[in-house]
mmCIF file of C-alpha atoms and ligand atoms in Angstrom:
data_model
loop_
_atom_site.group_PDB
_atom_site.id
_atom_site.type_symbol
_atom_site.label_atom_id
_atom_site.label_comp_id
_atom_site.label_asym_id
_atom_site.label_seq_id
_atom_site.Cartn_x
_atom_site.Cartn_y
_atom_site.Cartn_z
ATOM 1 C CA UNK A 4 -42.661 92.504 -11.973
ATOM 2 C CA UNK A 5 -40.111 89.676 -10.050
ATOM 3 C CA UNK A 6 -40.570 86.328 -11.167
ATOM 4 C CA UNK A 7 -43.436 84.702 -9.855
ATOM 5 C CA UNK A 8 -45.622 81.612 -9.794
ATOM 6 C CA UNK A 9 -49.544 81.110 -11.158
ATOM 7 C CA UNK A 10 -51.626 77.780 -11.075
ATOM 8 C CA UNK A 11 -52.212 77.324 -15.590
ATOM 9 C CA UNK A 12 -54.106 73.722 -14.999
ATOM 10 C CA UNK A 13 -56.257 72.244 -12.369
ATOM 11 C CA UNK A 14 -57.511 69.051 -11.744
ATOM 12 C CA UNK A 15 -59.630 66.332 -9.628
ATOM 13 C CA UNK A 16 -61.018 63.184 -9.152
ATOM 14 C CA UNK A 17 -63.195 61.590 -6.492
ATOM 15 C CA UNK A 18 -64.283 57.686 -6.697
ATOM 16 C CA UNK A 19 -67.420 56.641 -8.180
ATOM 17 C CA UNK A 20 -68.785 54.615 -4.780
ATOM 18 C CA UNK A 21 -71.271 57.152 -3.273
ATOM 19 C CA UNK A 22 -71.787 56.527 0.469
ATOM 20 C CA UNK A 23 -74.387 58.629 1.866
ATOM 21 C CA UNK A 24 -75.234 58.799 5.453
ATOM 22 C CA UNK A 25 -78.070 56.332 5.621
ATOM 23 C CA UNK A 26 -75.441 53.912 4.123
ATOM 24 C CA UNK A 27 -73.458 54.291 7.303
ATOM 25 C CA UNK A 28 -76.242 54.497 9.622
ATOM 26 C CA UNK A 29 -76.851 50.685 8.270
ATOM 27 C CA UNK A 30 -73.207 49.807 10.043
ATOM 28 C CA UNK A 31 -73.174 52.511 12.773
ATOM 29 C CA UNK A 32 -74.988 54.097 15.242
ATOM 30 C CA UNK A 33 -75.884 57.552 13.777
ATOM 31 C CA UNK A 34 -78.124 59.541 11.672
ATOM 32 C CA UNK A 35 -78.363 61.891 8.760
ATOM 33 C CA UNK A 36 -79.741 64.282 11.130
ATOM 34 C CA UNK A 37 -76.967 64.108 13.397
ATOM 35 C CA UNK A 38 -74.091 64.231 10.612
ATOM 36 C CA UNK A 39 -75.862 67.370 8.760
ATOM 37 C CA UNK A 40 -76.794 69.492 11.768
ATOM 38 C CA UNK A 41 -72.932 69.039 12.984
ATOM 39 C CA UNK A 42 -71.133 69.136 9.696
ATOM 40 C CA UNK A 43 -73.240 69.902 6.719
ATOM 41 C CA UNK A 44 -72.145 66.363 5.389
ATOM 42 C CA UNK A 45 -74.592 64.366 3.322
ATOM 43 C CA UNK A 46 -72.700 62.005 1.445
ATOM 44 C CA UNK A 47 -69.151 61.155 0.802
ATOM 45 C CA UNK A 48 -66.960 59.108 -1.600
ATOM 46 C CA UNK A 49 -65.168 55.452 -0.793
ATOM 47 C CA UNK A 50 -62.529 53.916 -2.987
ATOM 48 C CA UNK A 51 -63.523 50.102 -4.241
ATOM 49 C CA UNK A 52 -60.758 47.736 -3.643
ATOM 50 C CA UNK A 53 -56.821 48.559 -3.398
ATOM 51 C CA UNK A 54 -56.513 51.670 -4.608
ATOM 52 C CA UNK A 55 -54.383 54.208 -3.030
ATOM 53 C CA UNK A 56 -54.285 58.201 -3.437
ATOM 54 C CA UNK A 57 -51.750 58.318 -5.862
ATOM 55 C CA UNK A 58 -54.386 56.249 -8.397
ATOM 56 C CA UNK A 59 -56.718 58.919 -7.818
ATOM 57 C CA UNK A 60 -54.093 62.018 -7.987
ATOM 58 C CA UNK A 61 -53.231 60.495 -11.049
ATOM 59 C CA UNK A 62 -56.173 61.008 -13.124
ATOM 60 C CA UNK A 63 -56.439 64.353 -11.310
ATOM 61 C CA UNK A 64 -53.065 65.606 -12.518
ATOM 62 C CA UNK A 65 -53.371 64.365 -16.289
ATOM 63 C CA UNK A 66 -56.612 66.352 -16.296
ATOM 64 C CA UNK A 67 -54.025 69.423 -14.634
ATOM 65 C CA UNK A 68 -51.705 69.121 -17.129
ATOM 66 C CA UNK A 69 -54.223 68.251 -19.964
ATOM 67 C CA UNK A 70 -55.494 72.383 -19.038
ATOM 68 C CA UNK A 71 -52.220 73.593 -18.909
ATOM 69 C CA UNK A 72 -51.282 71.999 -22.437
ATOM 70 C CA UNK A 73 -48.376 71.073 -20.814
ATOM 71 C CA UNK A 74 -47.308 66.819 -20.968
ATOM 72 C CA UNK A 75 -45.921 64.903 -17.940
ATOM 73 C CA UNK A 76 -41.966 65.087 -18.913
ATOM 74 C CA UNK A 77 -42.813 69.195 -19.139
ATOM 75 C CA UNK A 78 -42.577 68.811 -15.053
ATOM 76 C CA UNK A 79 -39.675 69.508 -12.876
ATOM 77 C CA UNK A 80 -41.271 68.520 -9.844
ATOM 78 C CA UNK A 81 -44.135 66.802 -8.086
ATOM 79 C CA UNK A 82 -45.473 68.050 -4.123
ATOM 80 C CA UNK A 83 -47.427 65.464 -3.167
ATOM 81 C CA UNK A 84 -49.765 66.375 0.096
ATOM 82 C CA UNK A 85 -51.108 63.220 1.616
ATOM 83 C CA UNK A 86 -51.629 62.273 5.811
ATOM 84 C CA UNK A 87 -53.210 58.666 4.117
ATOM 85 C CA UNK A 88 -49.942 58.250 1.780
ATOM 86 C CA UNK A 89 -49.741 54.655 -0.109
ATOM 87 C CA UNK A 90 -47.366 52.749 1.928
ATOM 88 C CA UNK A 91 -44.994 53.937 4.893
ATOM 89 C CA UNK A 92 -42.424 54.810 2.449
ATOM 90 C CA UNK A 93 -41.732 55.766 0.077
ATOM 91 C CA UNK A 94 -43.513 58.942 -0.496
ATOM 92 C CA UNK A 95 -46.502 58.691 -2.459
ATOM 93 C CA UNK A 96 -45.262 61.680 -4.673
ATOM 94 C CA UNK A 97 -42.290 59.281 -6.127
ATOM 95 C CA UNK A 98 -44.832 56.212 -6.607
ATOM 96 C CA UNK A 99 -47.140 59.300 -8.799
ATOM 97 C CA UNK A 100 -44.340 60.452 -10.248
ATOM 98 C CA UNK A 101 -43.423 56.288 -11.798
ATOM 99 C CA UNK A 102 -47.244 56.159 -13.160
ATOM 100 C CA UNK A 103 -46.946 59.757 -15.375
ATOM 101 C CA UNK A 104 -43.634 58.020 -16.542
ATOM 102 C CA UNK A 105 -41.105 60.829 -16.055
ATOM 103 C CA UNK A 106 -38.110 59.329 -14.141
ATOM 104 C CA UNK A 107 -35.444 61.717 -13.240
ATOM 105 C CA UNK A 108 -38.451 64.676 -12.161
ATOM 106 C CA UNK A 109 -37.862 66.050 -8.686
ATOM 107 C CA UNK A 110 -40.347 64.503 -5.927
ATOM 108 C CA UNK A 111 -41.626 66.200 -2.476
ATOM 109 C CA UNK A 112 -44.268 64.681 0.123
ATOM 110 C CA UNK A 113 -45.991 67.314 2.319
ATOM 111 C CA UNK A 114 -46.959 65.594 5.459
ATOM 112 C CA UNK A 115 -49.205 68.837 6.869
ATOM 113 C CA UNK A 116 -52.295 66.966 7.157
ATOM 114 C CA UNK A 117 -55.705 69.527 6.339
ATOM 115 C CA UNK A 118 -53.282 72.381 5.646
ATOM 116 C CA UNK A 119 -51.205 69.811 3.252
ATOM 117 C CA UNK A 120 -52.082 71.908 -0.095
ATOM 118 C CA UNK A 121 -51.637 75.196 1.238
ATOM 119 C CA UNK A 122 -48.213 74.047 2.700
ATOM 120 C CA UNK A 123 -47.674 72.710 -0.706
ATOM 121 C CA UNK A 124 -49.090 75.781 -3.284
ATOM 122 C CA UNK A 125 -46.446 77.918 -1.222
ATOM 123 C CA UNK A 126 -43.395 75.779 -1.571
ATOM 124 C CA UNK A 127 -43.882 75.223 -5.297
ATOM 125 C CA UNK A 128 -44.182 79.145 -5.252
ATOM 126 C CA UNK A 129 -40.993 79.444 -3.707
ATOM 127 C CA UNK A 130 -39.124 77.211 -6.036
ATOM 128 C CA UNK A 131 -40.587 78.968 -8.868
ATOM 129 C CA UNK A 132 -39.886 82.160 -7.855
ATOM 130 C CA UNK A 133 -36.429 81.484 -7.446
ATOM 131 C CA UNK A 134 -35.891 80.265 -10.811
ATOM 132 C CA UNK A 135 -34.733 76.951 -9.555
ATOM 133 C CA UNK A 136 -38.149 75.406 -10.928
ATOM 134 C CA UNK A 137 -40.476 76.110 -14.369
ATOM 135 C CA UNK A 138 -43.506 73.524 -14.289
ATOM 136 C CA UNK A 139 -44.366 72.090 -10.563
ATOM 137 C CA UNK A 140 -47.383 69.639 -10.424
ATOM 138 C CA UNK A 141 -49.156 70.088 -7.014
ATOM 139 C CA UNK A 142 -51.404 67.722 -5.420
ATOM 140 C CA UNK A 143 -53.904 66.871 -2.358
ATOM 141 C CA UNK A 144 -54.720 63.533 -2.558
ATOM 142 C CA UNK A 145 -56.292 61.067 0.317
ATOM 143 C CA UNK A 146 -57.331 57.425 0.453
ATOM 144 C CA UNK A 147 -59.041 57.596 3.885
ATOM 145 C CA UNK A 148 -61.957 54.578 4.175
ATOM 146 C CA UNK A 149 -59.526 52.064 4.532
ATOM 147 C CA UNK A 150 -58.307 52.908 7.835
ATOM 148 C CA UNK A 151 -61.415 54.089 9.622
ATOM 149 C CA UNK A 152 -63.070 52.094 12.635
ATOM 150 C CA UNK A 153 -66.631 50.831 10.906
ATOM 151 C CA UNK A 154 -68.242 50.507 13.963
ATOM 152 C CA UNK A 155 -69.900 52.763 16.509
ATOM 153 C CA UNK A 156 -66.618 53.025 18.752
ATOM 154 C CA UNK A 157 -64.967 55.905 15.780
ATOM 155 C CA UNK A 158 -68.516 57.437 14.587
ATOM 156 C CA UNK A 159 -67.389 60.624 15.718
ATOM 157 C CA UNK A 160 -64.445 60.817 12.686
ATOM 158 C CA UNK A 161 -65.653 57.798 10.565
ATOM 159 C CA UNK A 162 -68.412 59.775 9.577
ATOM 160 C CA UNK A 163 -66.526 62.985 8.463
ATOM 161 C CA UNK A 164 -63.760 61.703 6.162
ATOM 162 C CA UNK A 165 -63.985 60.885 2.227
ATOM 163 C CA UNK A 166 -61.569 59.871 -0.379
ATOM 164 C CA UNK A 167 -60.467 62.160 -3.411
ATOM 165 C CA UNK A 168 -57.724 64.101 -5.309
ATOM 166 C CA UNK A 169 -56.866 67.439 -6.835
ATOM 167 C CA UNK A 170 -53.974 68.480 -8.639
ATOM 168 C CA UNK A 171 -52.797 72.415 -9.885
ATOM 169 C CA UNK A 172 -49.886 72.806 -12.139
ATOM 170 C CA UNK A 173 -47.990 75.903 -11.379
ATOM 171 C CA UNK A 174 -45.922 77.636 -14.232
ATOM 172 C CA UNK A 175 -43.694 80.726 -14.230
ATOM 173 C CA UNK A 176 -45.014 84.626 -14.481
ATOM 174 C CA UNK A 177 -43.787 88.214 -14.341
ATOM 175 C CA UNK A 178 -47.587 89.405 -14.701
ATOM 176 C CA UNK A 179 -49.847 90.279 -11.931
ATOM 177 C CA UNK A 180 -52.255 87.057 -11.872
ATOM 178 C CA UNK A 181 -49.655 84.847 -8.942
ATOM 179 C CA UNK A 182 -49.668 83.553 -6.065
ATOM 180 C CA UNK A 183 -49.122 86.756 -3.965
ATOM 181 C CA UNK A 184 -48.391 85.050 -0.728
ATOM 182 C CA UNK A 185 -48.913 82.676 1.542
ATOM 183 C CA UNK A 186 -48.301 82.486 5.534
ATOM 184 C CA UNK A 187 -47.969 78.834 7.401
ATOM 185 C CA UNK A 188 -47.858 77.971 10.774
ATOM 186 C CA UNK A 189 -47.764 74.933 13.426
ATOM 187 C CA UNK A 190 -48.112 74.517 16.905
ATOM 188 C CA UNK A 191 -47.072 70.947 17.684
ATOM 189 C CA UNK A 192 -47.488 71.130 21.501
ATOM 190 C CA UNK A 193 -51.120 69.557 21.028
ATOM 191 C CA UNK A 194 -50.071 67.106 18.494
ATOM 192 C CA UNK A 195 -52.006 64.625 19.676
ATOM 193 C CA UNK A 196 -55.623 66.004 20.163
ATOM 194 C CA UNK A 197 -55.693 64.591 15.910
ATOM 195 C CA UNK A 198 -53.881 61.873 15.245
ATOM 196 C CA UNK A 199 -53.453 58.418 14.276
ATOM 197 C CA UNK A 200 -51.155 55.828 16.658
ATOM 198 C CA UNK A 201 -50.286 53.188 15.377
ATOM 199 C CA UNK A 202 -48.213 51.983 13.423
ATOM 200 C CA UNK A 203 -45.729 53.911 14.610
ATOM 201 C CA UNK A 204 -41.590 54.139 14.215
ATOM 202 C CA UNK A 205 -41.645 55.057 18.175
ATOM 203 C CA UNK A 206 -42.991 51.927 19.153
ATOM 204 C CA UNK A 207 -41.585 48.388 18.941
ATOM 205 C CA UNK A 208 -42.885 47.132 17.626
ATOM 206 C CA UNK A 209 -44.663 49.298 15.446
ATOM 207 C CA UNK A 210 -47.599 47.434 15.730
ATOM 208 C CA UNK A 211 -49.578 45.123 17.953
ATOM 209 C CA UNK A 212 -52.832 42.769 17.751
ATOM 210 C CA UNK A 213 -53.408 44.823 21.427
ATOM 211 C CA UNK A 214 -52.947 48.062 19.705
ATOM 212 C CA UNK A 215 -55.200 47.287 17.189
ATOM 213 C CA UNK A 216 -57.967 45.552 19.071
ATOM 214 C CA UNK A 217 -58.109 49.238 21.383
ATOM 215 C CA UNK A 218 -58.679 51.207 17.513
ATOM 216 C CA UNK A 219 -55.127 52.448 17.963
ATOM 217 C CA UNK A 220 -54.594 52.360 14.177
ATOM 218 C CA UNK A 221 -57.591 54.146 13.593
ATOM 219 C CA UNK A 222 -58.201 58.680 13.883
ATOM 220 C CA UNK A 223 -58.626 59.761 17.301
ATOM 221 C CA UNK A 224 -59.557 63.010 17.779
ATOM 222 C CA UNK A 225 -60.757 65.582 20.498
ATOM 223 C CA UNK A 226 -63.716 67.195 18.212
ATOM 224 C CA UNK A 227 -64.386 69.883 20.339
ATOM 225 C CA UNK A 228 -60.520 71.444 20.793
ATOM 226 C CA UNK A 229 -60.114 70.901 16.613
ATOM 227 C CA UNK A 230 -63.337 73.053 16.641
ATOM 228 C CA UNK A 231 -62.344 75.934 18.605
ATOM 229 C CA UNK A 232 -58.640 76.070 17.152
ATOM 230 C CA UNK A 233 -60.568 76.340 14.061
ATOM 231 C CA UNK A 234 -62.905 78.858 14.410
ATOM 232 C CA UNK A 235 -59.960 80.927 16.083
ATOM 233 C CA UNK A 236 -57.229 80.434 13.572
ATOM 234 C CA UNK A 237 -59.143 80.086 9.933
ATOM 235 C CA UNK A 238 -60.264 83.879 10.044
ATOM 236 C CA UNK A 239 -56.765 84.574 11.684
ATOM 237 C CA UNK A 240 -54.784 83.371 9.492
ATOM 238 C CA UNK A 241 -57.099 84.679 6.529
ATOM 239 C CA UNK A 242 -56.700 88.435 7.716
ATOM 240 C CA UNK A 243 -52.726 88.076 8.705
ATOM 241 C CA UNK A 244 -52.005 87.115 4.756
ATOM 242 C CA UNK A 245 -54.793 90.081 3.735
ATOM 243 C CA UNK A 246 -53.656 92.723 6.207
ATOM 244 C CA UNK A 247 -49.773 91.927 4.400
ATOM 245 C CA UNK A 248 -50.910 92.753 1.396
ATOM 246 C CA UNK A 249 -53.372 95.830 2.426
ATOM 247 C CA UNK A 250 -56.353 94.044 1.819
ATOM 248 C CA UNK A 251 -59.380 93.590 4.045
ATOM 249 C CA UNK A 252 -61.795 90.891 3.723
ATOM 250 C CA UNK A 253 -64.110 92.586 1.865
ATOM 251 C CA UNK A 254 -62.031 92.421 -1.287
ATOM 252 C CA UNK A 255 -62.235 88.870 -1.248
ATOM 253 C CA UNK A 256 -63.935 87.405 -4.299
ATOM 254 C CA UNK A 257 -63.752 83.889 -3.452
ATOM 255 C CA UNK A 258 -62.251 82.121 -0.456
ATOM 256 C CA UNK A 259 -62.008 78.460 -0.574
ATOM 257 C CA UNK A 260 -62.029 77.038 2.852
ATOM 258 C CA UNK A 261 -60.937 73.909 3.849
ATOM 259 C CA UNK A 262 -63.988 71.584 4.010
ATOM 260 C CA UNK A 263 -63.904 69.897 7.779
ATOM 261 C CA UNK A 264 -67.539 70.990 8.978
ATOM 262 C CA UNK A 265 -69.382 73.708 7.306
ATOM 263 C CA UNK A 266 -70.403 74.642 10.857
ATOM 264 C CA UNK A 267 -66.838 75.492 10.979
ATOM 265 C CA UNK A 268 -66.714 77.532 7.594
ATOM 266 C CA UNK A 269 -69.950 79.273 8.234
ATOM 267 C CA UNK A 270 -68.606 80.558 11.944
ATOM 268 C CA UNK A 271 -65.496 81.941 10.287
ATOM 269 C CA UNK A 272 -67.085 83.119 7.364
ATOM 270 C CA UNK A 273 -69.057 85.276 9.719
ATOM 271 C CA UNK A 274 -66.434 86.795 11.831
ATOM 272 C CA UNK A 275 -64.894 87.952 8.589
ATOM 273 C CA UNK A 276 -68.193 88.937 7.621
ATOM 274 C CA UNK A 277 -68.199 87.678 4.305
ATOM 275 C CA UNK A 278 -71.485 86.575 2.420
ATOM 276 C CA UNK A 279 -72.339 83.166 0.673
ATOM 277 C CA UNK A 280 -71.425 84.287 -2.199
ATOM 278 C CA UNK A 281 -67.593 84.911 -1.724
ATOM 279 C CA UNK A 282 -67.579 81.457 0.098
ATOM 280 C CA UNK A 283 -67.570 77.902 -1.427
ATOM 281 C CA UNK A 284 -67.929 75.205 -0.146
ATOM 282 C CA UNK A 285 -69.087 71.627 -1.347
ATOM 283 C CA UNK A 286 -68.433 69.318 1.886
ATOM 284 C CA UNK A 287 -71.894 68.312 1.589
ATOM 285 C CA UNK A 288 -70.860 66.368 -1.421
ATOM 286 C CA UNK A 289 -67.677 64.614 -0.289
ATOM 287 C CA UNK A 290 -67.035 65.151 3.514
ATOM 288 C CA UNK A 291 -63.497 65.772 4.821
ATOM 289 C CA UNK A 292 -60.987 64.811 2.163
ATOM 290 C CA UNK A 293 -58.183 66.281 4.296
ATOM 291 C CA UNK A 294 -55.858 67.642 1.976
ATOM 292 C CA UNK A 295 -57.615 66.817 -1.446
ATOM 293 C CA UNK A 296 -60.095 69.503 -0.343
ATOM 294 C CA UNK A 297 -58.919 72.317 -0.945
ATOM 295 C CA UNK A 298 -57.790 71.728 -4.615
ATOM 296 C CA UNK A 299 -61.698 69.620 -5.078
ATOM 297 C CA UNK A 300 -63.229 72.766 -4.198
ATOM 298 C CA UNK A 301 -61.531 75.074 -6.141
ATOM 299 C CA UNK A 302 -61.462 73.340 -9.279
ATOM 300 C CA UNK A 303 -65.347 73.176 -8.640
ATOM 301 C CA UNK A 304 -65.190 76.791 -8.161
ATOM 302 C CA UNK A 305 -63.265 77.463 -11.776
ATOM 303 C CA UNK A 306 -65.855 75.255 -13.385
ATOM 304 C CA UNK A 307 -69.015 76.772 -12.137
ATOM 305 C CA UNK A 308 -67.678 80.137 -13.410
ATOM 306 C CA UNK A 309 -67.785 81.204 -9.627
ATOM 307 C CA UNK A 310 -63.815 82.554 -10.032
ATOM 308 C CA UNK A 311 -62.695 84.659 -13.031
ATOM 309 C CA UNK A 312 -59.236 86.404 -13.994
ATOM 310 C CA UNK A 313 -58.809 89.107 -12.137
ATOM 311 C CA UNK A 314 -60.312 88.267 -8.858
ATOM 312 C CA UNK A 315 -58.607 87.879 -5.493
ATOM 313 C CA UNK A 316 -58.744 84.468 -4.046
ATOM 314 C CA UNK A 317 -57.705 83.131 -0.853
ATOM 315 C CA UNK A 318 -57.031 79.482 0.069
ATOM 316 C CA UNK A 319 -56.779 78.503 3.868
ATOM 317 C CA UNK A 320 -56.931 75.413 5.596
ATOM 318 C CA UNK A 321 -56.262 74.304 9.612
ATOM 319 C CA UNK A 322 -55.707 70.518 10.733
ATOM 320 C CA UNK A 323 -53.870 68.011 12.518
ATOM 321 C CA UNK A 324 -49.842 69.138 13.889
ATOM 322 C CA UNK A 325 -51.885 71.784 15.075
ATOM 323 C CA UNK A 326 -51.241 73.192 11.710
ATOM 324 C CA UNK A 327 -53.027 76.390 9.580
ATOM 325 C CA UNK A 328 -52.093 78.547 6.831
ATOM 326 C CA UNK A 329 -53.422 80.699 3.841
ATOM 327 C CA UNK A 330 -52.132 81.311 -0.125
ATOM 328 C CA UNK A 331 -53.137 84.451 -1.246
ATOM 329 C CA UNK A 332 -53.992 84.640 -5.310
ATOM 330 C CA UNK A 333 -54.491 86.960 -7.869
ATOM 331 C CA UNK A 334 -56.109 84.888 -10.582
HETATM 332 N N1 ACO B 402 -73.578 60.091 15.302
HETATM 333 C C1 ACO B 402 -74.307 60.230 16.419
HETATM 334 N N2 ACO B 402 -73.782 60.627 17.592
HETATM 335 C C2 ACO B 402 -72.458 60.898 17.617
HETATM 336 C C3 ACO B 402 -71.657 60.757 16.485
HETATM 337 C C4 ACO B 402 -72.253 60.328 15.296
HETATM 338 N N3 ACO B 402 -71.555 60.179 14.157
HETATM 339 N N4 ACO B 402 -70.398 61.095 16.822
HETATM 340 C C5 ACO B 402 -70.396 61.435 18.106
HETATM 341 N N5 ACO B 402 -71.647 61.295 18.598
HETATM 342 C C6 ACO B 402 -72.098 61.544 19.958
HETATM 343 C C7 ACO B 402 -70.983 61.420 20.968
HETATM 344 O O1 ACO B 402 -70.845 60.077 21.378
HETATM 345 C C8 ACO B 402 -71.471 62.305 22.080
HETATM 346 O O2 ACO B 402 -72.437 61.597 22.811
HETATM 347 P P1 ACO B 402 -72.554 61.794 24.411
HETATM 348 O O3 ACO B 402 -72.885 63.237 24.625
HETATM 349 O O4 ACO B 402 -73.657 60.861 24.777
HETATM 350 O O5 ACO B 402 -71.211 61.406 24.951
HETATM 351 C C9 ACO B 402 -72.151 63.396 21.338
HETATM 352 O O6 ACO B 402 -72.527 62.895 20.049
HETATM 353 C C10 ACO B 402 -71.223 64.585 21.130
HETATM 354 O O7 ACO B 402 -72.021 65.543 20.588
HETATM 355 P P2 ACO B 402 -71.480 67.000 20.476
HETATM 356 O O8 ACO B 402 -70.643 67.359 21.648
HETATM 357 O O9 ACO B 402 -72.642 67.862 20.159
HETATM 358 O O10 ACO B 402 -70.539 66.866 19.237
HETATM 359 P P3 ACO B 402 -69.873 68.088 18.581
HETATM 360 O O11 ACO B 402 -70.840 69.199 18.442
HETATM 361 O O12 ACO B 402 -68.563 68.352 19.219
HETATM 362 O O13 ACO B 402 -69.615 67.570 17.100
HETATM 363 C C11 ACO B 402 -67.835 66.996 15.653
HETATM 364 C C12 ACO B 402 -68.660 66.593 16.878
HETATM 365 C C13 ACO B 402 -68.745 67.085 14.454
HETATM 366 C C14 ACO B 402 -66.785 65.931 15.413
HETATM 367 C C15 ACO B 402 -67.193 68.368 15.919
HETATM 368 O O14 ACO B 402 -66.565 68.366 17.178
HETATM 369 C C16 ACO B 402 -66.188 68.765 14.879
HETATM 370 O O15 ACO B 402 -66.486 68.891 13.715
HETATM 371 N N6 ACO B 402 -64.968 69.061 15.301
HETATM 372 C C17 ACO B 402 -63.914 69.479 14.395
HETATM 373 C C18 ACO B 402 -63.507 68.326 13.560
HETATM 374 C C19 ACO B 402 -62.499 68.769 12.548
HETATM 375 O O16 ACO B 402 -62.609 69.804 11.950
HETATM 376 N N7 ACO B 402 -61.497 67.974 12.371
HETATM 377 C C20 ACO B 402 -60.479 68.336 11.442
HETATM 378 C C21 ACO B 402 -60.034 67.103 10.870
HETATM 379 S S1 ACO B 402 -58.908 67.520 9.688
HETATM 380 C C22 ACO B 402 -57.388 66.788 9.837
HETATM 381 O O17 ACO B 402 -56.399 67.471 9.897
HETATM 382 C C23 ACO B 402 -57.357 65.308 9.911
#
């Protein structure tokens, strides 16, 4: 077989602060009832302090390469998915890249929002499939709590988002367990139905005490228009990247949705009409960790013995750009 890509290590990390919905409901006004019945969230995780997502992909990735047997200056390059990243710039894949100590090592920031891994597994797989790259470290990784309105005025997002990191190291194959394919797409003309303002390059300046006494620097999102996009384009998406490869979705063994709203998840999980079982998700856990998700859930997936070699996988995520996309895997 042509040259190919396949994950060999995975990774993740979430903080240790627990903040359940009864936590928030002490700040703002909402209820556990409320968050589960809408989005099967019960408790997410909050970073402590100054720490930014590349502290947490950073434990993430050792563990990665630590199950790859494979050490940091083994790496050719780092994709580094983030909407939260460190600072303004640079990237948050170059400030990673300083902490694993490998100067010199190609670096890459995905800014794709939700669909930031998926954007990310399929541009490592083109580099490695060319032969231009052997060892690419990919990672989702999202500091989110410190830029969310606390009060009642954002409970509609503040109560969906967590903090976390996951990392996959992709090495070379010519056998049959790759990456298959993946299929990405955008649609920018509703850009800002998901977004955050301020600060912002367009504006000068970037940022004002009026902007940020209106929540400007803060999510704002249209919940309703993310929901049906979603609903629409997840199962989409998901049978466009089977249907390539002559599969149906009944030969899915696992899929590993993005985790936005279980609601979400379960609706496209039945228009595919897949059962539980080829499904997982874990947003009850750790809420929306945008881009993080994706790799959290499948690394949970690998350790609970829920994905073994041989089976077909698919990843897909939607999100903010309008963005959405799908990696198809044989493991
Ligand atoms: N607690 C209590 N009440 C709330 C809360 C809350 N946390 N948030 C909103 N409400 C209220 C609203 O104020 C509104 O009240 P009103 O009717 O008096 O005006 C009411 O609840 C709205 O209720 P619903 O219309 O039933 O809300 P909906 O079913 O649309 O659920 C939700 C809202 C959960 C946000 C849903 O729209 C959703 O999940 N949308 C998709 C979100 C998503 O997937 N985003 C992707 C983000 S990923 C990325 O790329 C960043």
């Amino acid at each position: 077989m042509l040259r190919g890509s396949r994950i060999v290590g995975l990774g993740h990390h979430v903080p240790d602060r627990v903040v359940t919905n009864l936590d928030l409901a002490k700040f703002i006004d909402t209820s556990h009832e409320w968050i589960v019945q809408r989005t099967g969230i019960e408790e997410r995780r909050w970073v402590d302090g100054d720490v930014g997502p590349s502290d947490l992909a950073e434990v993430a990735a050792r563990q990665a390469l630590d199950e790859a047997g494979l050490a940091p200056d083994d790496l050719d390059m780092i994709i580094f998915a983030t909407l939260s990243p460190d600072v303004f710039f640079p990237g948050s894949s170059c400030i990673l890249q300083g902490k694993l100590g490998i100067p010199g090592v190609a670096t890459l920031d995905i800014r794709n929002q939700c669909t930031g891994f998926v954007y990310a597994m399929s541009v490592a797989d083109q580099f490695i499939r060319t032969g231009a790259m052997n060892h690419v470290l990919v990672v989702g990784a999202e500091v989110h709590s410190t830029g969310l309105d606390m009060s009642t005025r954002g409970r509609d997002v503040t109560v969906l988002f967590g903090d976390g990191a996951g990392a996959a190291v992709l090495s070379p194959t010519e056998g049959e367990n790759r990456i298959v394919d993946s299929r990405l797409h955008a649609d920018g003309r509703n850009y800002d139905i998901l977004m955050v303002e301020a600060p912002a390059s367009r504006s000068n300046p970037r940022l004002t005490e009026e902007m940020m006494l209106e929540g400007r620097h803060y999510p704002s999102m249209d919940g309703r228009s993310v929901f049906r996009f979603a609903v629409d384009r997840l199962p989409a998406v998901i049978n466009e990247v089977l249907d390539a490869h002559g599969h149906s979705a009944a030969d899915i063994d696992m899929l590993i949705p993005h985790q936005a709203n279980l609601r979400i998840n379960q609706m496209a999980a039945r228009t595919l009409g897949l059962s539980e079982e080829q499904v997982f998700n874990n947003i009850h856990k750790y809420g929306n960790t945008t881009a993080a998700s994706i790799p959290i859930a499948l690394h949970e997936a690998v350790q609970e013995g829920r994905i073994r070699s041989g089976d077909l996988v698919v990843l897909a995520a939607f999100g903010a750009g309008l963005t959405w996309g799908a990696n198809l895997i044989r493991w």
